[in-house]
Coordinates of C-alpha atoms in Angstrom, one line a residue:
X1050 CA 0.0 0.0 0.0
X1051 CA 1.3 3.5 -1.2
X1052 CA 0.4 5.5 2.0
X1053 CA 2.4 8.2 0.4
X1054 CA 0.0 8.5 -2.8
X1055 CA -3.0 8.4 -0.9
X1056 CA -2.0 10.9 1.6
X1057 CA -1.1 13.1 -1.8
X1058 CA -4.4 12.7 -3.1
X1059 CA -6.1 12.9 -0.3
X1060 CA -4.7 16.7 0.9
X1061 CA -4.8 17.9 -2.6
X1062 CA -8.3 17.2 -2.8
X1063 CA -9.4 18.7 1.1
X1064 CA -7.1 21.5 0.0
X1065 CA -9.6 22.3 -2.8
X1066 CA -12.1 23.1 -0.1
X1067 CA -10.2 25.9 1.7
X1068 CA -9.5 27.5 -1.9
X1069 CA -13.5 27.6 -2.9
X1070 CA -14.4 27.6 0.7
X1071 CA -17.9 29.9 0.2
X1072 CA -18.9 26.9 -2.5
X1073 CA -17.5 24.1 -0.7
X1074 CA -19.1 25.1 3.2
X1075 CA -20.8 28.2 3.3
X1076 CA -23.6 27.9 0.9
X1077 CA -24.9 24.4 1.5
X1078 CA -24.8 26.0 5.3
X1079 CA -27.0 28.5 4.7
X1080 CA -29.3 26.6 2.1
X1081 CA -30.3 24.2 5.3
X1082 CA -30.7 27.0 7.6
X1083 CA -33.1 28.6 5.5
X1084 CA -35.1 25.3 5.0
X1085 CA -35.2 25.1 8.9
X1086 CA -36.5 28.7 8.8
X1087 CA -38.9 28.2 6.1
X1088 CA -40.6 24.9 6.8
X1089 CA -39.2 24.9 10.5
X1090 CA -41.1 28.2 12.0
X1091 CA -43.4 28.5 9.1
X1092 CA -45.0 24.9 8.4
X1093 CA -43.6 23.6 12.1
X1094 CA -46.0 25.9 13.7
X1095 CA -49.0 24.4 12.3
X1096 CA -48.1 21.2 12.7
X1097 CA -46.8 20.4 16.2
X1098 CA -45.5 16.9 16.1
X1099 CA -44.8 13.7 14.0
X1100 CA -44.8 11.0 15.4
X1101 CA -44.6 12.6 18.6
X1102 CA -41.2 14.0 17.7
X1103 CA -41.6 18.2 17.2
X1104 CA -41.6 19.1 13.4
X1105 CA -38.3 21.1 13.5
X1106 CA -36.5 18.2 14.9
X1107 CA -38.3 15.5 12.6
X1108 CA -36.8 17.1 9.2
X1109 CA -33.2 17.9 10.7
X1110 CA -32.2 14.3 10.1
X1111 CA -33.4 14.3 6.4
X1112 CA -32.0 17.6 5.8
X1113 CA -28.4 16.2 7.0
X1114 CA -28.8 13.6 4.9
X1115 CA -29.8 15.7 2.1
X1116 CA -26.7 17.9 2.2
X1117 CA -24.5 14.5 2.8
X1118 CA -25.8 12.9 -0.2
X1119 CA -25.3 15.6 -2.8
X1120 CA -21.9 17.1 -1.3
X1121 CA -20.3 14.0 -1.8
X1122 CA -21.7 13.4 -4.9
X1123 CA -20.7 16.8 -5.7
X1124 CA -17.1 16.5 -4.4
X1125 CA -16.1 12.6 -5.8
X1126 CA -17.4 13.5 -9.1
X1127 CA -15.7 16.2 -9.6
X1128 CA -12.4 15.6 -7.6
X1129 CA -12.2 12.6 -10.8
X1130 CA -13.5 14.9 -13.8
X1131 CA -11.4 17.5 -13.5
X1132 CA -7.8 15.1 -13.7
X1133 CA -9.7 13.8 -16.8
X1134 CA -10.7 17.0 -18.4
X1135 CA -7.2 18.8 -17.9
X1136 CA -5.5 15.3 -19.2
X1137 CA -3.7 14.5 -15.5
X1138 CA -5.4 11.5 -15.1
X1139 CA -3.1 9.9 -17.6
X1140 CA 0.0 11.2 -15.3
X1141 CA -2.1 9.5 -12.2
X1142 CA -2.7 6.5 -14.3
X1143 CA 1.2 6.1 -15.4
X1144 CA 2.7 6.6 -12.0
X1145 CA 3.2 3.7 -9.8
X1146 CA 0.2 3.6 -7.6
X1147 CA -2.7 1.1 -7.7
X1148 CA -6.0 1.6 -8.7
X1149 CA -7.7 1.0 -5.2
X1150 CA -5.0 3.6 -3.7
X1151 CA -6.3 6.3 -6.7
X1152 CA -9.9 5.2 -5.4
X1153 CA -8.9 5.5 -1.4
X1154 CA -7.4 9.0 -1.7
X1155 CA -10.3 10.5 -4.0
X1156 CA -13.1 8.9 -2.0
X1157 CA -12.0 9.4 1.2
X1158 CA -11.4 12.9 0.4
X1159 CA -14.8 13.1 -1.0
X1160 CA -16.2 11.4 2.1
X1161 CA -14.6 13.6 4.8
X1162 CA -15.8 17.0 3.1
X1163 CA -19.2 15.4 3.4
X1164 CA -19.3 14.3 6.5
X1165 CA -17.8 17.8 7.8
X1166 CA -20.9 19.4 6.0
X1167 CA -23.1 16.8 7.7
X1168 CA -21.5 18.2 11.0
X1169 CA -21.6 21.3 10.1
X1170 CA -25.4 21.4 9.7
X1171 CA -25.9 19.3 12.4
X1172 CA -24.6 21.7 14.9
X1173 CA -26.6 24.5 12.7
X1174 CA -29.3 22.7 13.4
X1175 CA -29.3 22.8 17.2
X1176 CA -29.5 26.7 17.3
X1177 CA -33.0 26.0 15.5
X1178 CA -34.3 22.8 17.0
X1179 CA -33.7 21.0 20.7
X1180 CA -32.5 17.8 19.0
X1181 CA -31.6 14.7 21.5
X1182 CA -29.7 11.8 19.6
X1183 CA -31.0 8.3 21.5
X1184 CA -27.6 6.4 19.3
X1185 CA -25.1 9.1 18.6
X1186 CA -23.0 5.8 17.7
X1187 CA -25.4 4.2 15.0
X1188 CA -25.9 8.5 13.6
X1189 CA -21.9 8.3 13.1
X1190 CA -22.4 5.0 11.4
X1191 CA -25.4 5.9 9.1
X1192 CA -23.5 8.9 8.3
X1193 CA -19.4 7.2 7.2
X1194 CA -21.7 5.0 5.4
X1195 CA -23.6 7.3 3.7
X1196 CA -20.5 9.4 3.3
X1197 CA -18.8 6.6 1.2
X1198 CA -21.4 5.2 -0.9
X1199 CA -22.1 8.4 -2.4
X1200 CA -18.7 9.6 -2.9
X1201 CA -18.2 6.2 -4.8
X1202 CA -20.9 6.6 -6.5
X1203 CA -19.8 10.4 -7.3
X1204 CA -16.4 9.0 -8.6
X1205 CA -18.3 6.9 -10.9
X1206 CA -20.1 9.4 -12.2
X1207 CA -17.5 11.9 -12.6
X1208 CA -15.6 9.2 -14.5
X1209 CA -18.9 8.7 -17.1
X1210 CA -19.6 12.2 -17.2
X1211 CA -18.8 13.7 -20.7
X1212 CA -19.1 17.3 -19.8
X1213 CA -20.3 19.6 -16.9
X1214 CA -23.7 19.1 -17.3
X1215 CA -23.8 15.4 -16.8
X1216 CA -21.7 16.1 -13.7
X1217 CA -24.5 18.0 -12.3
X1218 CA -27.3 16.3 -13.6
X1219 CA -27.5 13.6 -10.6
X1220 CA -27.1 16.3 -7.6
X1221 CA -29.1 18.9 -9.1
X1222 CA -31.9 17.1 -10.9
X1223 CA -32.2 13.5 -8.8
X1224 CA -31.2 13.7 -5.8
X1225 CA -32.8 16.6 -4.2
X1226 CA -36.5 14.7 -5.7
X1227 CA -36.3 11.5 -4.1
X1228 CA -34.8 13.1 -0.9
X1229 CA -38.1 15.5 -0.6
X1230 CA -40.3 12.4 -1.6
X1231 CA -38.6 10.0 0.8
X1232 CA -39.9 11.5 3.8
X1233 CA -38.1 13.9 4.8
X1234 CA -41.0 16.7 5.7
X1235 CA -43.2 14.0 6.4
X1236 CA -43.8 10.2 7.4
X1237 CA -45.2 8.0 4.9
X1238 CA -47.4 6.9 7.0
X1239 CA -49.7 9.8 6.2
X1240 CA -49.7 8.9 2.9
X1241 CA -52.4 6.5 1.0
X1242 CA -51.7 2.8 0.9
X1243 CA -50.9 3.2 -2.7
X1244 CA -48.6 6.1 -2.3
X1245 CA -47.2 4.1 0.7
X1246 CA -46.5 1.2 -1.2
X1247 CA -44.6 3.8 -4.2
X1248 CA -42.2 5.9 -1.6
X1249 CA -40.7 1.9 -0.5
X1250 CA -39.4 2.2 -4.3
X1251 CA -36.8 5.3 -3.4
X1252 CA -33.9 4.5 -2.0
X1253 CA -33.3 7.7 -0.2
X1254 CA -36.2 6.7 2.1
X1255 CA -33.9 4.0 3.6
X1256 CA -31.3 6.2 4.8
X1257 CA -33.7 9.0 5.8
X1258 CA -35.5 6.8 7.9
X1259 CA -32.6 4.8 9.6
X1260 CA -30.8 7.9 10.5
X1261 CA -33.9 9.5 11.8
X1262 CA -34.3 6.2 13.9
X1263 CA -30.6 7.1 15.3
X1264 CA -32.0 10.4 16.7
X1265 CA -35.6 9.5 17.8
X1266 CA -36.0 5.5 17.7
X1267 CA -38.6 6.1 15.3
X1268 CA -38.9 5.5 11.3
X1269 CA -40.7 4.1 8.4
X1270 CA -38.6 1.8 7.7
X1271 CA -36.9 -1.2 10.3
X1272 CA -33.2 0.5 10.8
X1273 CA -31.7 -2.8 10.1
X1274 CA -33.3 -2.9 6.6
X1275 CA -32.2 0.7 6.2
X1276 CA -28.2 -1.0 6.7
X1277 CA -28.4 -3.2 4.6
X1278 CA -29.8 -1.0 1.6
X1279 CA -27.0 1.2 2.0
X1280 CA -24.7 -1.9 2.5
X1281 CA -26.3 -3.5 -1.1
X1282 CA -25.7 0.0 -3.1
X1283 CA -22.2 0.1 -1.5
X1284 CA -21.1 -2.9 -3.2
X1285 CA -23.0 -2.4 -6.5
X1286 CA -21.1 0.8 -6.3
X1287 CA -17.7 -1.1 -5.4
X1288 CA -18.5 -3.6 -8.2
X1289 CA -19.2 -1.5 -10.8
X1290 CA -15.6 0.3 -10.0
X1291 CA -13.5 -2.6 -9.9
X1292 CA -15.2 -3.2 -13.8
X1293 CA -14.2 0.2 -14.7
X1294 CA -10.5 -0.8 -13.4
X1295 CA -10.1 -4.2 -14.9
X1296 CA -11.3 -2.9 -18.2
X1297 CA -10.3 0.9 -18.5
X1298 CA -13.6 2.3 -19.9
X1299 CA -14.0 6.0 -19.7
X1300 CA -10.1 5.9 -18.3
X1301 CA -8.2 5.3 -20.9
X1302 CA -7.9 6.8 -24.7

C-alpha cells in the first residue's frame, strides 16, 4: 500500500475546499438553515408533532442527509472529472500507484468533506431545533456509510460524465426529488396505501428513515433494513468500480 499517494491525493483534494471555501461550506450551510427557517417556523408551527417528535426536529435528520448525499456526490465527481478533463489522469494513471490507492485518496477525500458538511449542519441545526440523539454511535455510522457510498458513486459518475452538465445532472436534478419524496418533511405513514407502497421504491427513504431512527427511535422503515440497503448499493457501487479498473472504460484513450 502506497500510504504516500494516498495521503497526496487525499490533501490535494481537502485542499480544494479551503480554496473555494464559500462553494464548498458556506452555501450548503446557509441553504439548510433557510429550509429550517422556512418549513421549520413557518409549516412547524401548524403542525406540532410527528410521530410525537416536534416538526423542527423531525426534518433535521433528512435535511443532513440531504446535504450529505449531494456534497459528496458533488465533491467525488468532480475531484475525478477534472484530472480527466485537464489530461492529469493519464499522469495519475502512469505513475506507480494502484487503482484501489487512486480510489482510497479520492473517495476518502470526497467522504470527509461530506461528513464535515453533515457536522456542520448538524450543529446549525441545534440553534434552531432541541434535537436529542437516543444512538449518537449508529448516527456516526449511518453517516461514514452514507458518506462513502455516495462519494463512490460520485467518482463513478465523474468518470462517465462527458461534460459539466452530466456532472451536475444527478445532484441537481435527482437527488434533491427523491430526498423530498422519501420522507423527509413527512412520514409515509400519512400517505395512501398506494402512495405508501410507491415511496418503498426510493432508496433515499432508507437512509432518511434509519438515520432519523438514530435520533428519535422512530422510522418508516426497520433500521436494520435501512443497513443493509446502503450496505447492497455500496457494493453495486464497489462492483461497478472494480469493472471500470479491470477494463479501463471512460479511463483510458
Amino acid at each position: 500500500m502506497n500510504i504516500e499517494a494516498i495521503k497526496s491525493i487525499y490533501f490535494y483534494e481537502m485542499a480544494r475546499t479551503r480554496r473555494t471555501l464559500l462553494q464548498s461550506v458556506i452555501s450548503p450551510v446557509l441553504s439548510t438553515a433557510l429550509y429550517f427557517i422556512v418549513f421549520g417556523a413557518a409549516v412547524g408551527s401548524r403542525m406540532q408533532e410527528v410521530e410525537g417528535v416536534s416538526y423542527g426536529g423531525f426534518i433535521t435528520p433528512g435535511l443532513i442527509m440531504l446535504a450529505l448525499i449531494t456534497q459528496c456526490i458533488s465533491n467525488g465527481s468532480v475531484g475525478i472529472y477534472f484530472p480527466k478533463f485537464t489530461g492529469t489522469i493519464y499522469e495519475i494513471l502512469s505513475a506507480p500507484i494502484a487503482m484501489s490507492e487512486i480510489l482510497i485518496g479520492y473517495v476518502g477525500a470526497a467522504a470527509t468533506k461530506g461528513m464535515m458538511i453533515g457536522i456542520i449542519i448538524l450543529f446549525t441545526a441545534m440553534a434552531f431545533v432541541d434535537l436529542q440523539i437516543a444512538h449518537p454511535v449508529l448516527m456516526l455510522l449511518f453517516m461514514v456509510l452514507t458518506a462513502v457510498t455516495f462519494s463512490l458513486a460520485g467518482f463513478i459518475i465523474g468518470i462517465l460524465a462527458k461534460n459539466f452538465e452530466q456532472l451536475n445532472l444527478v445532484p441537481s436534478l435527482v437527488v434533491p426529488p427523491l430526498t423530498f419524496l422519501g420522507g423527509t418533511f413527512y412520514s409515509i405513514d400519512m400517505l395512501p396505501p398506494f402512495w405508501r407502497a410507491v415511496s418503498h421504491l426510493n432508496p433515499v427513504l432508507y437512509l432518511v428513515s434509519g438515520f432519523r431512527w438514530s435520533f428519535f427511535e422512530t422510522s418508516d422503515v426497520h433500521p436494520l433494513i435501512s443497513v443493509a440497503m446502503i450496505g447492497c448499493f455500496l457494493a453495486a457501487c464497489l462492483g461497478f468500480l472494480v469493472w471500470i479498473f479491470k477494463t479501463g472504460y471512460k479511463l483510458r484513450p
